[in-house]
Coordinates of C-alpha atoms and ligand atoms in Angstrom, one line a residue:
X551 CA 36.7 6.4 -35.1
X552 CA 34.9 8.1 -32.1
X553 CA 32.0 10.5 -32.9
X554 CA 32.5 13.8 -32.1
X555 CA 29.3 15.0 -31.7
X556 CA 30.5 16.7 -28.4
X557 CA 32.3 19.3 -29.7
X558 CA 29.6 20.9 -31.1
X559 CA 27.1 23.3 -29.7
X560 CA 24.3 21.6 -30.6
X561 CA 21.5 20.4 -28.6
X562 CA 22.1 16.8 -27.6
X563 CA 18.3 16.1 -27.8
X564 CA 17.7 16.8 -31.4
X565 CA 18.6 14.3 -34.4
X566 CA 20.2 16.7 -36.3
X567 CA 20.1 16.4 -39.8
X568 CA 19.9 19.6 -41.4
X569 CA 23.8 20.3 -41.5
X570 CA 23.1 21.4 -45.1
X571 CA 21.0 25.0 -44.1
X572 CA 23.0 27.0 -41.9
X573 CA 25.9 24.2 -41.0
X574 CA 26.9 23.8 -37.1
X575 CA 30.0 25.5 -35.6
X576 CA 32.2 23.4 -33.2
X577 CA 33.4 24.8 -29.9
X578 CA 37.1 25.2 -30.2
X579 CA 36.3 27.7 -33.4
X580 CA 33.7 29.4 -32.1
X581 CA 36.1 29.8 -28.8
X582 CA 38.2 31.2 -31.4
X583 CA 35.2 33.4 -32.7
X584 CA 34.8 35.1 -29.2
X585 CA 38.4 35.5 -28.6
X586 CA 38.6 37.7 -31.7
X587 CA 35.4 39.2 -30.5
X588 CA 36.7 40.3 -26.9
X589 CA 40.3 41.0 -28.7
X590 CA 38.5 43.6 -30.5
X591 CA 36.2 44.9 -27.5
X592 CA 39.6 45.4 -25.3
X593 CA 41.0 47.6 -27.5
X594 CA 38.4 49.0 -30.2
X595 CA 40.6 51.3 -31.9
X596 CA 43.9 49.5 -32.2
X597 CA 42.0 46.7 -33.1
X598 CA 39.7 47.7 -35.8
X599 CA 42.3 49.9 -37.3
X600 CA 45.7 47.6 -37.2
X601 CA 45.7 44.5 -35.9
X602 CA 42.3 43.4 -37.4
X603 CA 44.1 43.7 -41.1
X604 CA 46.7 41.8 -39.8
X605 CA 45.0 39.1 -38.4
X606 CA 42.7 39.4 -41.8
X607 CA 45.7 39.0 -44.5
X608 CA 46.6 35.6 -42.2
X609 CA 43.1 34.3 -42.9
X610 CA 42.6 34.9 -46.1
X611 CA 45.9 33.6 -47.1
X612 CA 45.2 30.4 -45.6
X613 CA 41.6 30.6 -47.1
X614 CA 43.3 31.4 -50.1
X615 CA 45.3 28.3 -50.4
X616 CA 42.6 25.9 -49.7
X617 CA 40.3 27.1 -52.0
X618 CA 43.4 27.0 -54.9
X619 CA 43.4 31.4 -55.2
X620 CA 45.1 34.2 -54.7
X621 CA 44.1 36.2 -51.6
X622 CA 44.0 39.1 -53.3
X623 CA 41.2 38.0 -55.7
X624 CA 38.7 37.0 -52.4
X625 CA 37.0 39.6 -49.9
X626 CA 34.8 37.6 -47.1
X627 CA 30.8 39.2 -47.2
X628 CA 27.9 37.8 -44.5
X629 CA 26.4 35.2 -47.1
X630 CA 25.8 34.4 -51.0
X631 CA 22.7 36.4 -51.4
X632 CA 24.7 39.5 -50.7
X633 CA 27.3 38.6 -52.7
X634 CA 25.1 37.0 -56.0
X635 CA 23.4 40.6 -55.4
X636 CA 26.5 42.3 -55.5
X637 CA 27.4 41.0 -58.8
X638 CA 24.3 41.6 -60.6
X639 CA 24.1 45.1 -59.4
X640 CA 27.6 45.1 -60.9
X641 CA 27.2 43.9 -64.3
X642 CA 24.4 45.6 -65.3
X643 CA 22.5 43.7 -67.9
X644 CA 20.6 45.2 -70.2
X645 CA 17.4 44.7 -72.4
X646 CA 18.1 42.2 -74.9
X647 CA 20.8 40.3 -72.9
X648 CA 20.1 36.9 -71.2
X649 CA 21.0 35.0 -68.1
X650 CA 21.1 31.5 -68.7
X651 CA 20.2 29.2 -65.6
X652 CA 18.9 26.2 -64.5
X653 CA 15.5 25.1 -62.7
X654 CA 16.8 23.8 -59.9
X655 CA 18.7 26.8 -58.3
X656 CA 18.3 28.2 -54.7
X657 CA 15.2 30.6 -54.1
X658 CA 16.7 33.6 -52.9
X659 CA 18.8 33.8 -55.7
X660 CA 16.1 33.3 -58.2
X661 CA 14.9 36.1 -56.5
X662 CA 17.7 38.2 -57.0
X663 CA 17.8 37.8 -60.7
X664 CA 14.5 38.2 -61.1
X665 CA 14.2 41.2 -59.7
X666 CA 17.0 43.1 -61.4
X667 CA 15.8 41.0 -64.8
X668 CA 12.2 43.3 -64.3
X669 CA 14.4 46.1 -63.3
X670 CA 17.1 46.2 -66.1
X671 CA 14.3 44.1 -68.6
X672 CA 17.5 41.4 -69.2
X673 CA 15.7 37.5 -69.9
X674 CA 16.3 35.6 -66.7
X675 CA 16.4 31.9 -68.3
X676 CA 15.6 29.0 -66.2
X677 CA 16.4 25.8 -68.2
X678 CA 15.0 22.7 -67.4
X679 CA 17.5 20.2 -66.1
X680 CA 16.0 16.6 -66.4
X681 CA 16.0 13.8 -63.7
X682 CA 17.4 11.5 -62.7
X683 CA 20.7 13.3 -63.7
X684 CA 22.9 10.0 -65.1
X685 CA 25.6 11.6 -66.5
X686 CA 27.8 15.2 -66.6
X687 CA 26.6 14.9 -70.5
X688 CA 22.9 14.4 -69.8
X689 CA 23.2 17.9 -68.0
X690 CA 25.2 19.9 -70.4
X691 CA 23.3 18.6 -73.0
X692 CA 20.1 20.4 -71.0
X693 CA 22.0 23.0 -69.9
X694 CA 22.7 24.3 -73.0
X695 CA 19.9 23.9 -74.6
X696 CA 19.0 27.3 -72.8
X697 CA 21.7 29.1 -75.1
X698 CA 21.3 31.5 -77.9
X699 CA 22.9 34.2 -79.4
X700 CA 21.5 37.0 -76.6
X701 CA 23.0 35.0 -73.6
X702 CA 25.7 37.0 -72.4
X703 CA 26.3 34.8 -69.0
X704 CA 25.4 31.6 -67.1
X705 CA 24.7 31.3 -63.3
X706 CA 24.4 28.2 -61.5
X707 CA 25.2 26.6 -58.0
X708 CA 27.6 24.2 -57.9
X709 CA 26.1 22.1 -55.1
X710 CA 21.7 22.4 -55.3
X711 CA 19.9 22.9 -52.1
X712 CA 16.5 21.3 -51.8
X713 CA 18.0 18.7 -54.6
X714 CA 21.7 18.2 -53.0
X715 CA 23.1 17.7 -56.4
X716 CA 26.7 18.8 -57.5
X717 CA 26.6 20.1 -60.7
X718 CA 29.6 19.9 -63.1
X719 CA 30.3 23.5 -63.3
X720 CA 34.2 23.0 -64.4
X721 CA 32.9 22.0 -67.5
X722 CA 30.4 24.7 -67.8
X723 CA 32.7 27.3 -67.1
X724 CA 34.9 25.7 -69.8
X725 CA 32.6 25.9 -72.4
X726 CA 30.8 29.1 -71.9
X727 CA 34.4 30.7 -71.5
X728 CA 34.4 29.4 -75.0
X729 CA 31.5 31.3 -75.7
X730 CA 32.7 34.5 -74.7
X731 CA 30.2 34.4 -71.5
X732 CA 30.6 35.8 -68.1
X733 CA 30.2 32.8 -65.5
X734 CA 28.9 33.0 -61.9
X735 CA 29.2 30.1 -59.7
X736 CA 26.8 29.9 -56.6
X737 CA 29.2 27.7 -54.8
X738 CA 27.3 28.2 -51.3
X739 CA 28.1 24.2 -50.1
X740 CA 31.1 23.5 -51.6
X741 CA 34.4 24.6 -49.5
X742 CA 34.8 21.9 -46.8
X743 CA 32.5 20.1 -48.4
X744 CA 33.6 19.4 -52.1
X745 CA 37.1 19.6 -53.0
X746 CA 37.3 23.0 -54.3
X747 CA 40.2 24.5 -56.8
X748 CA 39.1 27.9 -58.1
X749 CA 42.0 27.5 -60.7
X750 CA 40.8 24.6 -62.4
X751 CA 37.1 25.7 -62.6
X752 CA 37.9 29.4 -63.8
X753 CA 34.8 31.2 -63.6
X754 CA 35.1 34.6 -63.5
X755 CA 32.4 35.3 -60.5
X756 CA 32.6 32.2 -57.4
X757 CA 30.6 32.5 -53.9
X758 CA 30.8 29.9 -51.2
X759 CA 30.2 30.0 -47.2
X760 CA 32.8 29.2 -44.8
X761 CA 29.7 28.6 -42.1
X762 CA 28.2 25.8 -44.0
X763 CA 30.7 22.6 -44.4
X764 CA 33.9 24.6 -43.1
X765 CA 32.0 24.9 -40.0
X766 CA 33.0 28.5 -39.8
X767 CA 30.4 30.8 -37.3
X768 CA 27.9 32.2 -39.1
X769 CA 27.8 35.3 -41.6
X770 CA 31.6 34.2 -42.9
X771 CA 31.1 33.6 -46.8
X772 CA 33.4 34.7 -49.8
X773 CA 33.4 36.1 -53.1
X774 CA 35.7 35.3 -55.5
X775 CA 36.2 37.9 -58.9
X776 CA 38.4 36.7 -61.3
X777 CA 41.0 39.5 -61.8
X778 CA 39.9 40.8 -65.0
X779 CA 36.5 41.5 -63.7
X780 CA 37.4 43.1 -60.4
X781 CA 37.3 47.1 -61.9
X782 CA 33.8 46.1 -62.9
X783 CA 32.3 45.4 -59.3
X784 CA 31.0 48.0 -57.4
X785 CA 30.6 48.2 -54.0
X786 CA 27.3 47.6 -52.6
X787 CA 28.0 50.0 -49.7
X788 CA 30.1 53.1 -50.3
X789 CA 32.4 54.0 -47.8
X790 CA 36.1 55.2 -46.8
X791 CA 37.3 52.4 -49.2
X792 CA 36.0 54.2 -52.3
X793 CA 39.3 56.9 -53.7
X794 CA 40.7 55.7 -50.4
X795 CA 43.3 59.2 -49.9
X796 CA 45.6 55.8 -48.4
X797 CA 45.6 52.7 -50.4
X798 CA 47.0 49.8 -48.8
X799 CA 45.8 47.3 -50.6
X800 CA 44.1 47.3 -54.4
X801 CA 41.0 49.2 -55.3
X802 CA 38.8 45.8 -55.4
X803 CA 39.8 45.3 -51.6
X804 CA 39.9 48.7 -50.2
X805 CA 36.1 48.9 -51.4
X806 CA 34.9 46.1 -50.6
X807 CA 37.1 45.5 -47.6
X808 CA 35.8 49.1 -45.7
X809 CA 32.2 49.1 -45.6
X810 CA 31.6 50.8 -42.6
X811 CA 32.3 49.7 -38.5
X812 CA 31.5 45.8 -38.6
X813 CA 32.5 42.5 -36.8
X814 CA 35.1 41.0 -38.8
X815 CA 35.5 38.0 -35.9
X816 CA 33.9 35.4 -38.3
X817 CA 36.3 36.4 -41.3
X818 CA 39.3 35.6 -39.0
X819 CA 38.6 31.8 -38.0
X820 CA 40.1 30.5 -41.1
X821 CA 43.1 29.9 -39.1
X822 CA 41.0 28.0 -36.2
X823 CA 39.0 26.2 -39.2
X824 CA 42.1 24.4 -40.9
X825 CA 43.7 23.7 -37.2
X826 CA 39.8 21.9 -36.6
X827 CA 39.6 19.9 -39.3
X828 CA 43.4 18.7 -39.6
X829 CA 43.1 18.0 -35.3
X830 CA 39.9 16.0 -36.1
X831 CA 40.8 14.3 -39.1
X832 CA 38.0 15.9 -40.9
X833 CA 39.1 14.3 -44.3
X834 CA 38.9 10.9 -43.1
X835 CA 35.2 11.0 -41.4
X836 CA 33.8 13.1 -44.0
X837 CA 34.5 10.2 -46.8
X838 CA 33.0 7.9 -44.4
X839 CA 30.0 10.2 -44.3
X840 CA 29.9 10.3 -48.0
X841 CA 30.0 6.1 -48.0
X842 CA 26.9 6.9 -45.6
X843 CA 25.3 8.8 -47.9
X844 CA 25.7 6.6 -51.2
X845 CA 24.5 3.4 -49.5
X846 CA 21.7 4.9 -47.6
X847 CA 19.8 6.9 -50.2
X848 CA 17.8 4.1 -52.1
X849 CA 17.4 2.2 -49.0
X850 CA 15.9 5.7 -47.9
X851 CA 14.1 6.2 -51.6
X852 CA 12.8 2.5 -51.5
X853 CA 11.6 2.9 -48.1
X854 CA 9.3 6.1 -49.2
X855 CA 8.1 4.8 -52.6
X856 CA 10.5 7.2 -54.3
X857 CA 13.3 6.8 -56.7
X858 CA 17.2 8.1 -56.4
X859 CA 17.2 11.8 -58.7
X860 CA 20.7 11.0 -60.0
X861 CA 23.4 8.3 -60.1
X862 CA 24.5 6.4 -56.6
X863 CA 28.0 8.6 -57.3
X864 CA 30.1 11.5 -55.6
X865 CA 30.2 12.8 -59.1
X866 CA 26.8 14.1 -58.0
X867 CA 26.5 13.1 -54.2
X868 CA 28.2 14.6 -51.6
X869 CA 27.2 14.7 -48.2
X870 CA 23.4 15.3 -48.9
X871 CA 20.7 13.4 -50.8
X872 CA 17.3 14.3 -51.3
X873 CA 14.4 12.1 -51.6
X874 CA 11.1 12.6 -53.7
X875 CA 8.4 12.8 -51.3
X876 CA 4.6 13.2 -51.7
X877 CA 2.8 14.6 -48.5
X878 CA -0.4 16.9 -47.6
X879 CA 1.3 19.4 -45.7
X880 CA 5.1 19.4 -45.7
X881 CA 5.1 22.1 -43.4
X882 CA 3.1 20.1 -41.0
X883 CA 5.2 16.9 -41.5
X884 CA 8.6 19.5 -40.7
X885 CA 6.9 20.0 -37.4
X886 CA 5.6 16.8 -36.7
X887 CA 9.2 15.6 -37.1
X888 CA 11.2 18.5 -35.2
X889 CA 8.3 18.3 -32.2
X890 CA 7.2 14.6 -31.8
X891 CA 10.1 13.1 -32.6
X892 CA 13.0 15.2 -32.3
X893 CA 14.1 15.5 -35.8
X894 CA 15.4 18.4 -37.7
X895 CA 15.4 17.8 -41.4
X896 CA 14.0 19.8 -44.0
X897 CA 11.2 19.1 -46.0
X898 CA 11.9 21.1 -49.1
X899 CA 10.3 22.4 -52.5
X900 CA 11.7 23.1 -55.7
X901 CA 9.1 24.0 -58.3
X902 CA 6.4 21.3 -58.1
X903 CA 8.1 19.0 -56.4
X904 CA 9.0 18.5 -52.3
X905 CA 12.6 17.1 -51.2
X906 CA 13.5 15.3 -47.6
X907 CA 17.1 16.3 -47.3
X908 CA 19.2 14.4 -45.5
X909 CA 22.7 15.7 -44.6
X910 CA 25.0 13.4 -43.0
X911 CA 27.9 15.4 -40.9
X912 CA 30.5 14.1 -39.1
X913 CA 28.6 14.5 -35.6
X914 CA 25.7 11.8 -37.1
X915 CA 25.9 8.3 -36.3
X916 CA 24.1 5.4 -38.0
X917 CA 21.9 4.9 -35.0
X918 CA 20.6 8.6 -36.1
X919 CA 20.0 6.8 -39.5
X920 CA 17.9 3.9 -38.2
X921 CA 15.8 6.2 -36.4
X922 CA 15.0 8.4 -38.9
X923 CA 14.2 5.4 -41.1
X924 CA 12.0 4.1 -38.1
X925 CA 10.3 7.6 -37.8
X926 CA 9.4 8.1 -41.4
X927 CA 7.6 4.3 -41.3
X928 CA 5.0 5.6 -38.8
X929 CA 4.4 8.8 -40.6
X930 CA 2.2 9.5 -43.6
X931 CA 4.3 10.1 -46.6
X932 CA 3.2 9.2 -49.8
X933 CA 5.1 7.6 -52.6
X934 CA 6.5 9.4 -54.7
X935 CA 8.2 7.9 -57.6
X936 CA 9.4 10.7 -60.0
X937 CA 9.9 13.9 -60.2
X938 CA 8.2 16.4 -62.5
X939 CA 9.1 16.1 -66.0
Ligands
LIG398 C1 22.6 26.8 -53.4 C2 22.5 27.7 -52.2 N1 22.9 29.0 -52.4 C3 22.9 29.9 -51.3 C4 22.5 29.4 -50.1 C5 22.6 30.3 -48.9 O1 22.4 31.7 -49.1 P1 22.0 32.7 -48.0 O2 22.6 32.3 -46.8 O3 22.5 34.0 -48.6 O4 20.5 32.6 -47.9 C6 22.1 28.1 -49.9 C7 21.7 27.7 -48.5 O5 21.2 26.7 -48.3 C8 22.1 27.3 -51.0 O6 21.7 26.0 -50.9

């Protein structure tokens, strides 16, 4: 199949292997993008207050669809941080309740819990997960470890970021449902990335960015709240939506929908998104980019001394895979990569330990692959054969 590197926007001279961060938007959607933009800019008013719902409701429904929910149950918000904030704020925990979680999730996030856990004085608890993670069991028998009686939810990604490691939160939603626990799902790279159905895992709170792996431009992310939980969220900004003298659509929405003049033009693309990735056969090279990915990383872990951090499967892989590195400066090794050799990858930590993540899109080819393997020969990395215990 032909690459199709050249529909993106990014610069031809970089190896590009960071797809995982802030994702890459091809032209024909982010044409779409600026259409809506000058659409609006034409006609500010009867934009903003009519035909922007309209075109809205046709994005969402779609949205809704592919991500197996009602589109009723969704609003779009600029990225996960907001929205994992949004729901803490929401639910205030109190002394004496605890959060259970693992050690491996993404930073800001940590950040967000901790914060309110000094705040409120909740437990924030950060269970170990071991690795190499071998088997769903191996993780939910760490995972849960973390429980005890005060633990009134669970929050966990579904796809790590400086580990790239899909987690299997269907089951963990299953169980702590079982428990009586709320569940909140930091789904940031899953849609167009993982087969997602929001049905089958049933937690009650699910984020996930559209300008990741659905390509979407950026600031375009959802948050998903089950039904029974929607009367409990609060608006993080409070505006015309709040005892709206009109409702047109539920309370949830209307609050969470009216936040205030903003540019909705990344919220409508979903429409431009599906057209994308059904024109381009998305399905078809992304499984070839997973083969990619399962056959490269220990060739890529042998290469640098390291071992694999889970089991050469898409149970756990997708389109990412991070290797175990030792190195004296991983900041300097980032720039030595970007500037000497044209190489965008990140060089990542997660507690003690530093990651090289490499995504594998559908613009990368395998002669990106060889040259990253011949660039990391030349450059001092260290071996690094496990990972902190
Ligand atoms: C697990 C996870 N959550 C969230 C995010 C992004 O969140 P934000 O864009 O709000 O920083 C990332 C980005 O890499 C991620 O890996």
């Amino acid at each position: 199949m032909n690459n199709i590197k050249d529909q993106f926007l990014l610069n031809p001279d970089i190896t590009y292997f960071n797809h995982g961060s802030f994702g890459a938007c091809p032209k024909p959607i982010f044409d779409d993008y600026q259409r809506w933009q000058r659409a609006l800019e034409f006609e500010p008013v009867q934009f903003i207050t009519k035909k922007r719902e309209e075109a809205l409701l046709v994005s969402k429904k779609i949205f809704a669809q592919y991500v197996g929910c009602d589109h009723e149950d969704f609003f779009f918000i600029q990225n996960p941080t907001t929205a994992v904030n949004q729901i803490v704020k929401s639910l205030n925990f109190k002394s004496g309740d605890e959060v259970l979680t693992t050690d491996l999730e993404y930073g800001a996030m940590d950040k967000t819990f901790s914060f309110y856990s000094k705040k409120l004085g909740f437990v924030y608890r950060r269970q170990h997960i071991s690795l190499p993670l071998l088997s769903k069991e191996q993780f939910l028998e760490d995972f849960w470890k973390g429980y005890n009686e005060k633990t009134r939810a669970i929050f966990l990604c579904h796809c790590t970021s400086a580990t790239a490691l899909i987690f299997p939160v269907k089951e963990i939603c299953e169980k702590a449902k079982s428990l009586g626990l709320i569940t909140i799902v930091d789904g940031a790279h899953i849609p167009g990335h993982v087969p997602l159905d929001l049905k089958n895992i049933q937690a009650d709170f699910y984020t996930g960015t559209l300008h990741k792996w659905l390509l979407s431009p950026k600031g375009c992310t959802f948050l998903y709240v089950n039904e029974n939980f929607q009367d409990r969220v609060e608006p993080l900004i409070i505006s015309w939506g709040y005892e709206a003298a009109k409702p047109i659509k539920t309370k949830f929405l209307e609050e969470n929908e009216q936040q205030g003049t903003r540019d909705f033009s990344a919220f409508l693309t979903a429409p431009a998104i599906m057209r994308f990735f059904e024109e381009n056969k998305m399905a078809e090279r992304q499984a070839a980019c997973r083969k990619v990915i399962l056959e490269q990383y220990p060739i890529f872990c042998d290469l640098l001394g390291a071992k694999p951090i889970c089991k050469l499967s898409n149970e756990f892989l997708g389109q990412m895979c991070s290797i175990p590195i030792k190195t004296k400066d991983s900041l300097q090794l980032k720039e030595t990569l970007y500037h000497d050799h044209k190489i965008e990858i990140p060089i990542m930590q997660q507690g003690n330990d530093i990651y090289m993540r490499i995504s594998f899109q559908v613009y990368n080819t395998m002669d990106d692959i060889e040259y990253l393997k011949e660039t990391v020969k030349k450059l001092e990395i260290m071996p690094r054969a496990t990972v902190s215990a």
